Amino acid sequence: MSAPLYRQIAHKIREEIESGNWREGEAIPTENHLSLQYSASRVTIRQAIKCLVEEDLLKRVQGSGTYVNEKKIEHNIFELQSFTEEMRQLNKEPVNHVINFQMITPSDYVREMLQLPDGEKVFYIRRQRLVDHTPYVLEDTYLPVTMFPDLSYQIMSGSKYDYIERVRGMKIKESFQEVIPILPEQEIATSLSLEETTPILKIQLHSIFFDGTVFEYSEIYFKSDEYKFKLRASRP
């Protein structure tokens, strides 16, 4: 028994993608064009596209069209890398858009995470991390003012870890991370160009130097349609 027509068409579209005829990030032909190409109704074409959207091969962008999905970035949480370093390894050039940069009195929770005495100020920085004009990550970072007195908007428009290690000469040892699936608040969803009903992944982390000093606390929001998290487990 032959497969339904929409599945046959989905298979042909999949072949176009796998052969490289339809490239990652590019818009696919319109439903009208595909309807003529495959001698099928638009309803059938829509069913075929729906199958491939569910497989993450295609993605629909409201008001724009349907695109070949780019492969998700594999984020290894066991490797401490900056977003800039991670993207450049993939031959992508990241852009850091600083949305907020200010000196604040931290909440009790942030103060405890940074192991700061009462009255210490921190820099709070919210950065939108983009590649090819697409937001991938939203990051809220808290850094002690006494540790980084020369920190500036311009510095945070670049690589934070590059500044800490190359400019300040401080050696980063490791970070401690907690991964939490959440539904984003409106402001976060807007910054990531998402609907509030789209699940995302939040990482809460604090990082330390080799002498054990905690130097940052960050909350990082990852788009689940751009990232997948890679873990390696071994038996004891």
PDB file of C-alpha atoms in Angstrom:
ATOM      1  CA  MET A   1       0.000   0.000   0.000  1.00  0.00           C
ATOM      2  CA  SER A   2       1.512   3.337  -1.078  1.00  0.00           C
ATOM      3  CA  ALA A   3       1.987   6.194   1.375  1.00  0.00           C
ATOM      4  CA  PRO A   4      -0.487   9.117   1.336  1.00  0.00           C
ATOM      5  CA  LEU A   5       0.343  11.782  -1.234  1.00  0.00           C
ATOM      6  CA  TYR A   6       1.325  14.376   1.384  1.00  0.00           C
ATOM      7  CA  ARG A   7       3.907  11.955   2.827  1.00  0.00           C
ATOM      8  CA  GLN A   8       5.302  11.287  -0.649  1.00  0.00           C
ATOM      9  CA  ILE A   9       5.658  15.036  -1.188  1.00  0.00           C
ATOM     10  CA  ALA A  10       7.218  15.460   2.257  1.00  0.00           C
ATOM     11  CA  HIS A  11       9.774  12.799   1.282  1.00  0.00           C
ATOM     12  CA  LYS A  12      10.614  14.656  -1.950  1.00  0.00           C
ATOM     13  CA  ILE A  13      11.018  17.942  -0.079  1.00  0.00           C
ATOM     14  CA  ARG A  14      13.251  16.181   2.457  1.00  0.00           C
ATOM     15  CA  GLU A  15      15.428  14.972  -0.424  1.00  0.00           C
ATOM     16  CA  GLU A  16      15.725  18.545  -1.713  1.00  0.00           C
ATOM     17  CA  ILE A  17      16.969  19.655   1.702  1.00  0.00           C
ATOM     18  CA  GLU A  18      19.350  16.734   2.244  1.00  0.00           C
ATOM     19  CA  SER A  19      20.851  17.149  -1.229  1.00  0.00           C
ATOM     20  CA  GLY A  20      21.552  20.819  -0.528  1.00  0.00           C
ATOM     21  CA  ASN A  21      19.240  22.127  -3.261  1.00  0.00           C
ATOM     22  CA  TRP A  22      17.329  23.935  -0.527  1.00  0.00           C
ATOM     23  CA  ARG A  23      19.852  25.475   1.844  1.00  0.00           C
ATOM     24  CA  GLU A  24      19.632  26.125   5.561  1.00  0.00           C
ATOM     25  CA  GLY A  25      18.022  29.446   6.381  1.00  0.00           C
ATOM     26  CA  GLU A  26      16.529  29.917   2.908  1.00  0.00           C
ATOM     27  CA  ALA A  27      12.822  30.288   2.210  1.00  0.00           C
ATOM     28  CA  ILE A  28      11.204  27.356   0.412  1.00  0.00           C
ATOM     29  CA  PRO A  29       8.955  27.896  -2.648  1.00  0.00           C
ATOM     30  CA  THR A  30       5.427  29.120  -1.993  1.00  0.00           C
ATOM     31  CA  GLU A  31       2.504  26.770  -1.524  1.00  0.00           C
ATOM     32  CA  ASN A  32       1.202  27.776  -4.968  1.00  0.00           C
ATOM     33  CA  HIS A  33       4.556  26.918  -6.575  1.00  0.00           C
ATOM     34  CA  LEU A  34       4.780  23.563  -4.759  1.00  0.00           C
ATOM     35  CA  SER A  35       1.165  22.797  -5.642  1.00  0.00           C
ATOM     36  CA  LEU A  36       2.021  23.173  -9.339  1.00  0.00           C
ATOM     37  CA  GLN A  37       5.364  21.374  -9.008  1.00  0.00           C
ATOM     38  CA  TYR A  38       3.883  18.286  -7.359  1.00  0.00           C
ATOM     39  CA  SER A  39       0.411  18.405  -8.992  1.00  0.00           C
ATOM     40  CA  ALA A  40      -1.275  18.486  -5.588  1.00  0.00           C
ATOM     41  CA  SER A  41      -3.759  20.696  -3.786  1.00  0.00           C
ATOM     42  CA  ARG A  42      -2.570  23.387  -1.409  1.00  0.00           C
ATOM     43  CA  VAL A  43      -4.177  21.418   1.437  1.00  0.00           C
ATOM     44  CA  THR A  44      -1.934  18.450   0.595  1.00  0.00           C
ATOM     45  CA  ILE A  45       1.121  20.714   0.353  1.00  0.00           C
ATOM     46  CA  ARG A  46       0.249  22.214   3.720  1.00  0.00           C
ATOM     47  CA  GLN A  47       0.084  18.724   5.255  1.00  0.00           C
ATOM     48  CA  ALA A  48       3.499  17.845   3.811  1.00  0.00           C
ATOM     49  CA  ILE A  49       5.025  21.035   5.175  1.00  0.00           C
ATOM     50  CA  LYS A  50       3.417  20.416   8.578  1.00  0.00           C
ATOM     51  CA  CYS A  51       5.135  17.014   8.742  1.00  0.00           C
ATOM     52  CA  LEU A  52       8.534  18.575   8.073  1.00  0.00           C
ATOM     53  CA  VAL A  53       7.934  21.388  10.549  1.00  0.00           C
ATOM     54  CA  GLU A  54       7.225  18.722  13.186  1.00  0.00           C
ATOM     55  CA  GLU A  55      10.519  17.040  12.219  1.00  0.00           C
ATOM     56  CA  ASP A  56      12.340  20.382  12.669  1.00  0.00           C
ATOM     57  CA  LEU A  57      13.465  20.352   9.028  1.00  0.00           C
ATOM     58  CA  LEU A  58      11.319  23.403   8.242  1.00  0.00           C
ATOM     59  CA  LYS A  59      10.160  26.340  10.313  1.00  0.00           C
ATOM     60  CA  ARG A  60       7.318  28.760   9.752  1.00  0.00           C
ATOM     61  CA  VAL A  61       7.896  32.460  10.375  1.00  0.00           C
ATOM     62  CA  GLN A  62       4.638  34.344  10.841  1.00  0.00           C
ATOM     63  CA  GLY A  63       4.119  36.942   8.133  1.00  0.00           C
ATOM     64  CA  SER A  64       7.269  35.884   6.286  1.00  0.00           C
ATOM     65  CA  GLY A  65       7.084  32.319   5.004  1.00  0.00           C
ATOM     66  CA  THR A  66       8.518  28.849   5.568  1.00  0.00           C
ATOM     67  CA  TYR A  67      12.263  28.312   5.826  1.00  0.00           C
ATOM     68  CA  VAL A  68      14.697  25.428   5.877  1.00  0.00           C
ATOM     69  CA  ASN A  69      15.679  25.076   9.504  1.00  0.00           C
ATOM     70  CA  GLU A  70      19.289  25.630  10.414  1.00  0.00           C
ATOM     71  CA  LYS A  71      20.838  22.830  12.420  1.00  0.00           C
ATOM     72  CA  LYS A  72      20.576  23.420  16.131  1.00  0.00           C
ATOM     73  CA  ILE A  73      23.728  24.499  17.890  1.00  0.00           C
ATOM     74  CA  GLU A  74      25.058  21.813  20.209  1.00  0.00           C
ATOM     75  CA  HIS A  75      25.839  23.542  23.492  1.00  0.00           C
ATOM     76  CA  ASN A  76      28.143  21.478  25.675  1.00  0.00           C
ATOM     77  CA  ILE A  77      27.450  22.518  29.265  1.00  0.00           C
ATOM     78  CA  PHE A  78      30.600  20.696  30.391  1.00  0.00           C
ATOM     79  CA  GLU A  79      32.747  23.149  28.404  1.00  0.00           C
ATOM     80  CA  LEU A  80      33.036  26.711  29.696  1.00  0.00           C
ATOM     81  CA  GLN A  81      32.958  28.898  26.597  1.00  0.00           C
ATOM     82  CA  SER A  82      31.689  32.381  25.923  1.00  0.00           C
ATOM     83  CA  PHE A  83      28.957  32.858  23.336  1.00  0.00           C
ATOM     84  CA  THR A  84      31.510  34.654  21.146  1.00  0.00           C
ATOM     85  CA  GLU A  85      33.963  31.741  21.333  1.00  0.00           C
ATOM     86  CA  GLU A  86      31.216  29.203  20.664  1.00  0.00           C
ATOM     87  CA  MET A  87      29.913  31.029  17.589  1.00  0.00           C
ATOM     88  CA  ARG A  88      33.366  31.675  16.100  1.00  0.00           C
ATOM     89  CA  GLN A  89      34.143  27.965  16.342  1.00  0.00           C
ATOM     90  CA  LEU A  90      31.108  27.488  14.088  1.00  0.00           C
ATOM     91  CA  ASN A  91      32.394  30.183  11.686  1.00  0.00           C
ATOM     92  CA  LYS A  92      29.611  32.535  12.742  1.00  0.00           C
ATOM     93  CA  GLU A  93      30.235  36.150  13.729  1.00  0.00           C
ATOM     94  CA  PRO A  94      28.214  37.078  16.833  1.00  0.00           C
ATOM     95  CA  VAL A  95      26.922  40.514  17.790  1.00  0.00           C
ATOM     96  CA  ASN A  96      26.320  41.573  21.392  1.00  0.00           C
ATOM     97  CA  HIS A  97      23.535  44.125  21.763  1.00  0.00           C
ATOM     98  CA  VAL A  98      23.704  45.664  25.237  1.00  0.00           C
ATOM     99  CA  ILE A  99      20.114  46.386  26.255  1.00  0.00           C
ATOM    100  CA  ASN A 100      20.836  47.475  29.819  1.00  0.00           C
ATOM    101  CA  PHE A 101      24.050  48.491  31.607  1.00  0.00           C
ATOM    102  CA  GLN A 102      23.887  49.960  35.086  1.00  0.00           C
ATOM    103  CA  MET A 103      25.375  49.889  38.565  1.00  0.00           C
ATOM    104  CA  ILE A 104      22.870  48.567  41.107  1.00  0.00           C
ATOM    105  CA  THR A 105      22.471  47.268  44.620  1.00  0.00           C
ATOM    106  CA  PRO A 106      22.000  43.518  44.089  1.00  0.00           C
ATOM    107  CA  SER A 107      19.125  41.467  45.438  1.00  0.00           C
ATOM    108  CA  ASP A 108      19.899  39.282  48.444  1.00  0.00           C
ATOM    109  CA  TYR A 109      20.010  36.231  46.179  1.00  0.00           C
ATOM    110  CA  VAL A 110      22.541  37.745  43.749  1.00  0.00           C
ATOM    111  CA  ARG A 111      24.629  39.082  46.646  1.00  0.00           C
ATOM    112  CA  GLU A 112      24.741  35.597  48.191  1.00  0.00           C
ATOM    113  CA  MET A 113      25.654  33.975  44.872  1.00  0.00           C
ATOM    114  CA  LEU A 114      28.539  36.446  44.440  1.00  0.00           C
ATOM    115  CA  GLN A 115      29.488  36.122  48.128  1.00  0.00           C
ATOM    116  CA  LEU A 116      29.477  39.897  48.565  1.00  0.00           C
ATOM    117  CA  PRO A 117      29.213  41.854  51.827  1.00  0.00           C
ATOM    118  CA  ASP A 118      26.236  44.142  52.436  1.00  0.00           C
ATOM    119  CA  GLY A 119      26.419  47.443  50.576  1.00  0.00           C
ATOM    120  CA  GLU A 120      28.578  46.193  47.684  1.00  0.00           C
ATOM    121  CA  LYS A 121      27.426  47.318  44.253  1.00  0.00           C
ATOM    122  CA  VAL A 122      27.327  45.204  41.100  1.00  0.00           C
ATOM    123  CA  PHE A 123      27.153  45.915  37.409  1.00  0.00           C
ATOM    124  CA  TYR A 124      23.944  44.546  35.910  1.00  0.00           C
ATOM    125  CA  ILE A 125      24.133  43.936  32.156  1.00  0.00           C
ATOM    126  CA  ARG A 126      21.426  42.539  29.898  1.00  0.00           C
ATOM    127  CA  ARG A 127      22.743  41.474  26.497  1.00  0.00           C
ATOM    128  CA  GLN A 128      20.943  40.203  23.438  1.00  0.00           C
ATOM    129  CA  ARG A 129      23.279  37.828  21.581  1.00  0.00           C
ATOM    130  CA  LEU A 130      22.652  37.736  17.829  1.00  0.00           C
ATOM    131  CA  VAL A 131      23.957  35.907  14.768  1.00  0.00           C
ATOM    132  CA  ASP A 132      22.980  37.095  11.284  1.00  0.00           C
ATOM    133  CA  HIS A 133      20.536  39.573  12.884  1.00  0.00           C
ATOM    134  CA  THR A 134      18.744  36.694  14.654  1.00  0.00           C
ATOM    135  CA  PRO A 135      18.613  36.698  18.484  1.00  0.00           C
ATOM    136  CA  TYR A 136      19.874  33.383  19.863  1.00  0.00           C
ATOM    137  CA  VAL A 137      20.430  34.140  23.540  1.00  0.00           C
ATOM    138  CA  LEU A 138      19.421  36.712  26.154  1.00  0.00           C
ATOM    139  CA  GLU A 139      21.859  37.074  29.042  1.00  0.00           C
ATOM    140  CA  ASP A 140      21.552  38.823  32.400  1.00  0.00           C
ATOM    141  CA  THR A 141      24.961  39.153  34.085  1.00  0.00           C
ATOM    142  CA  TYR A 142      25.972  40.517  37.479  1.00  0.00           C
ATOM    143  CA  LEU A 143      29.630  41.439  38.099  1.00  0.00           C
ATOM    144  CA  PRO A 144      31.115  42.996  41.281  1.00  0.00           C
ATOM    145  CA  VAL A 145      32.065  46.654  40.783  1.00  0.00           C
ATOM    146  CA  THR A 146      35.091  46.360  43.094  1.00  0.00           C
ATOM    147  CA  MET A 147      36.454  43.517  40.965  1.00  0.00           C
ATOM    148  CA  PHE A 148      35.880  45.194  37.583  1.00  0.00           C
ATOM    149  CA  PRO A 149      35.899  48.982  38.220  1.00  0.00           C
ATOM    150  CA  ASP A 150      36.718  49.804  34.583  1.00  0.00           C
ATOM    151  CA  LEU A 151      33.888  47.728  33.098  1.00  0.00           C
ATOM    152  CA  SER A 152      32.005  49.645  30.415  1.00  0.00           C
ATOM    153  CA  TYR A 153      29.205  49.412  27.884  1.00  0.00           C
ATOM    154  CA  GLN A 154      31.829  49.116  25.125  1.00  0.00           C
ATOM    155  CA  ILE A 155      33.587  46.205  26.840  1.00  0.00           C
ATOM    156  CA  MET A 156      30.322  44.301  27.241  1.00  0.00           C
ATOM    157  CA  SER A 157      29.571  44.839  23.552  1.00  0.00           C
ATOM    158  CA  GLY A 158      32.477  42.450  22.990  1.00  0.00           C
ATOM    159  CA  SER A 159      33.531  39.252  24.749  1.00  0.00           C
ATOM    160  CA  LYS A 160      33.181  39.331  28.533  1.00  0.00           C
ATOM    161  CA  TYR A 161      35.609  36.447  29.074  1.00  0.00           C
ATOM    162  CA  ASP A 162      38.129  37.931  26.654  1.00  0.00           C
ATOM    163  CA  TYR A 163      38.121  41.130  28.732  1.00  0.00           C
ATOM    164  CA  ILE A 164      38.475  39.223  32.014  1.00  0.00           C
ATOM    165  CA  GLU A 165      41.299  36.934  30.873  1.00  0.00           C
ATOM    166  CA  ARG A 166      43.221  38.966  28.290  1.00  0.00           C
ATOM    167  CA  VAL A 167      42.737  42.515  29.574  1.00  0.00           C
ATOM    168  CA  ARG A 168      42.474  41.949  33.334  1.00  0.00           C
ATOM    169  CA  GLY A 169      44.768  38.899  33.378  1.00  0.00           C
ATOM    170  CA  MET A 170      42.414  36.866  35.585  1.00  0.00           C
ATOM    171  CA  LYS A 171      42.237  33.111  34.960  1.00  0.00           C
ATOM    172  CA  ILE A 172      38.779  31.545  34.909  1.00  0.00           C
ATOM    173  CA  LYS A 173      38.567  28.025  36.356  1.00  0.00           C
ATOM    174  CA  GLU A 174      34.978  26.790  36.069  1.00  0.00           C
ATOM    175  CA  SER A 175      31.294  27.523  36.369  1.00  0.00           C
ATOM    176  CA  PHE A 176      28.419  25.832  38.158  1.00  0.00           C
ATOM    177  CA  GLN A 177      25.237  25.628  36.096  1.00  0.00           C
ATOM    178  CA  GLU A 178      21.594  24.740  36.576  1.00  0.00           C
ATOM    179  CA  VAL A 179      19.379  24.186  33.514  1.00  0.00           C
ATOM    180  CA  ILE A 180      15.678  25.016  33.886  1.00  0.00           C
ATOM    181  CA  PRO A 181      12.958  24.763  31.181  1.00  0.00           C
ATOM    182  CA  ILE A 182      10.606  27.747  31.445  1.00  0.00           C
ATOM    183  CA  LEU A 183       8.000  29.770  29.594  1.00  0.00           C
ATOM    184  CA  PRO A 184       9.471  33.233  28.989  1.00  0.00           C
ATOM    185  CA  GLU A 185       8.114  36.454  30.438  1.00  0.00           C
ATOM    186  CA  GLN A 186       6.924  38.984  27.851  1.00  0.00           C
ATOM    187  CA  GLU A 187      10.124  41.066  27.851  1.00  0.00           C
ATOM    188  CA  ILE A 188      12.326  37.987  27.408  1.00  0.00           C
ATOM    189  CA  ALA A 189      10.074  36.565  24.685  1.00  0.00           C
ATOM    190  CA  THR A 190      10.174  39.887  22.818  1.00  0.00           C
ATOM    191  CA  SER A 191      13.988  40.037  23.038  1.00  0.00           C
ATOM    192  CA  LEU A 192      14.215  36.525  21.591  1.00  0.00           C
ATOM    193  CA  SER A 193      11.503  37.137  18.946  1.00  0.00           C
ATOM    194  CA  LEU A 194       9.337  34.400  20.426  1.00  0.00           C
ATOM    195  CA  GLU A 195       5.769  33.869  21.535  1.00  0.00           C
ATOM    196  CA  GLU A 196       5.291  33.730  25.300  1.00  0.00           C
ATOM    197  CA  THR A 197       3.915  30.201  24.835  1.00  0.00           C
ATOM    198  CA  THR A 198       7.209  28.949  23.368  1.00  0.00           C
ATOM    199  CA  PRO A 199       9.312  27.027  25.920  1.00  0.00           C
ATOM    200  CA  ILE A 200      12.925  28.113  26.373  1.00  0.00           C
ATOM    201  CA  LEU A 201      15.882  26.916  28.421  1.00  0.00           C
ATOM    202  CA  LYS A 202      17.255  29.020  31.255  1.00  0.00           C
ATOM    203  CA  ILE A 203      20.718  28.475  32.705  1.00  0.00           C
ATOM    204  CA  GLN A 204      21.604  29.928  36.085  1.00  0.00           C
ATOM    205  CA  LEU A 205      25.347  29.927  36.626  1.00  0.00           C
ATOM    206  CA  HIS A 206      28.107  31.318  38.765  1.00  0.00           C
ATOM    207  CA  SER A 207      31.757  31.209  37.746  1.00  0.00           C
ATOM    208  CA  ILE A 208      34.940  31.191  39.782  1.00  0.00           C
ATOM    209  CA  PHE A 209      38.641  31.938  39.426  1.00  0.00           C
ATOM    210  CA  PHE A 210      41.348  29.423  40.344  1.00  0.00           C
ATOM    211  CA  ASP A 211      41.562  30.904  43.843  1.00  0.00           C
ATOM    212  CA  GLY A 212      37.870  30.109  44.393  1.00  0.00           C
ATOM    213  CA  THR A 213      36.639  33.701  44.071  1.00  0.00           C
ATOM    214  CA  VAL A 214      33.149  33.976  42.550  1.00  0.00           C
ATOM    215  CA  PHE A 215      33.320  36.673  39.887  1.00  0.00           C
ATOM    216  CA  GLU A 216      29.990  36.444  38.040  1.00  0.00           C
ATOM    217  CA  TYR A 217      26.410  35.367  38.378  1.00  0.00           C
ATOM    218  CA  SER A 218      24.405  35.033  35.159  1.00  0.00           C
ATOM    219  CA  GLU A 219      20.950  33.982  34.034  1.00  0.00           C
ATOM    220  CA  ILE A 220      21.007  32.983  30.372  1.00  0.00           C
ATOM    221  CA  TYR A 221      17.953  32.318  28.211  1.00  0.00           C
ATOM    222  CA  PHE A 222      18.424  30.030  25.192  1.00  0.00           C
ATOM    223  CA  LYS A 223      15.998  29.679  22.288  1.00  0.00           C
ATOM    224  CA  SER A 224      15.018  26.033  22.206  1.00  0.00           C
ATOM    225  CA  ASP A 225      14.562  26.136  18.426  1.00  0.00           C
ATOM    226  CA  GLU A 226      18.205  27.211  17.946  1.00  0.00           C
ATOM    227  CA  TYR A 227      19.940  25.162  20.631  1.00  0.00           C
ATOM    228  CA  LYS A 228      20.193  21.609  21.820  1.00  0.00           C
ATOM    229  CA  PHE A 229      22.136  20.720  24.931  1.00  0.00           C
ATOM    230  CA  LYS A 230      24.775  18.011  24.787  1.00  0.00           C
ATOM    231  CA  LEU A 231      25.570  15.898  27.835  1.00  0.00           C
ATOM    232  CA  ARG A 232      27.963  13.022  28.322  1.00  0.00           C
ATOM    233  CA  ALA A 233      27.231  10.482  31.034  1.00  0.00           C
ATOM    234  CA  SER A 234      29.473   7.638  32.165  1.00  0.00           C
ATOM    235  CA  ARG A 235      28.781   4.735  34.466  1.00  0.00           C
ATOM    236  CA  PRO A 236      30.552   4.811  37.837  1.00  0.00           C
TER     237      PRO A 236
END
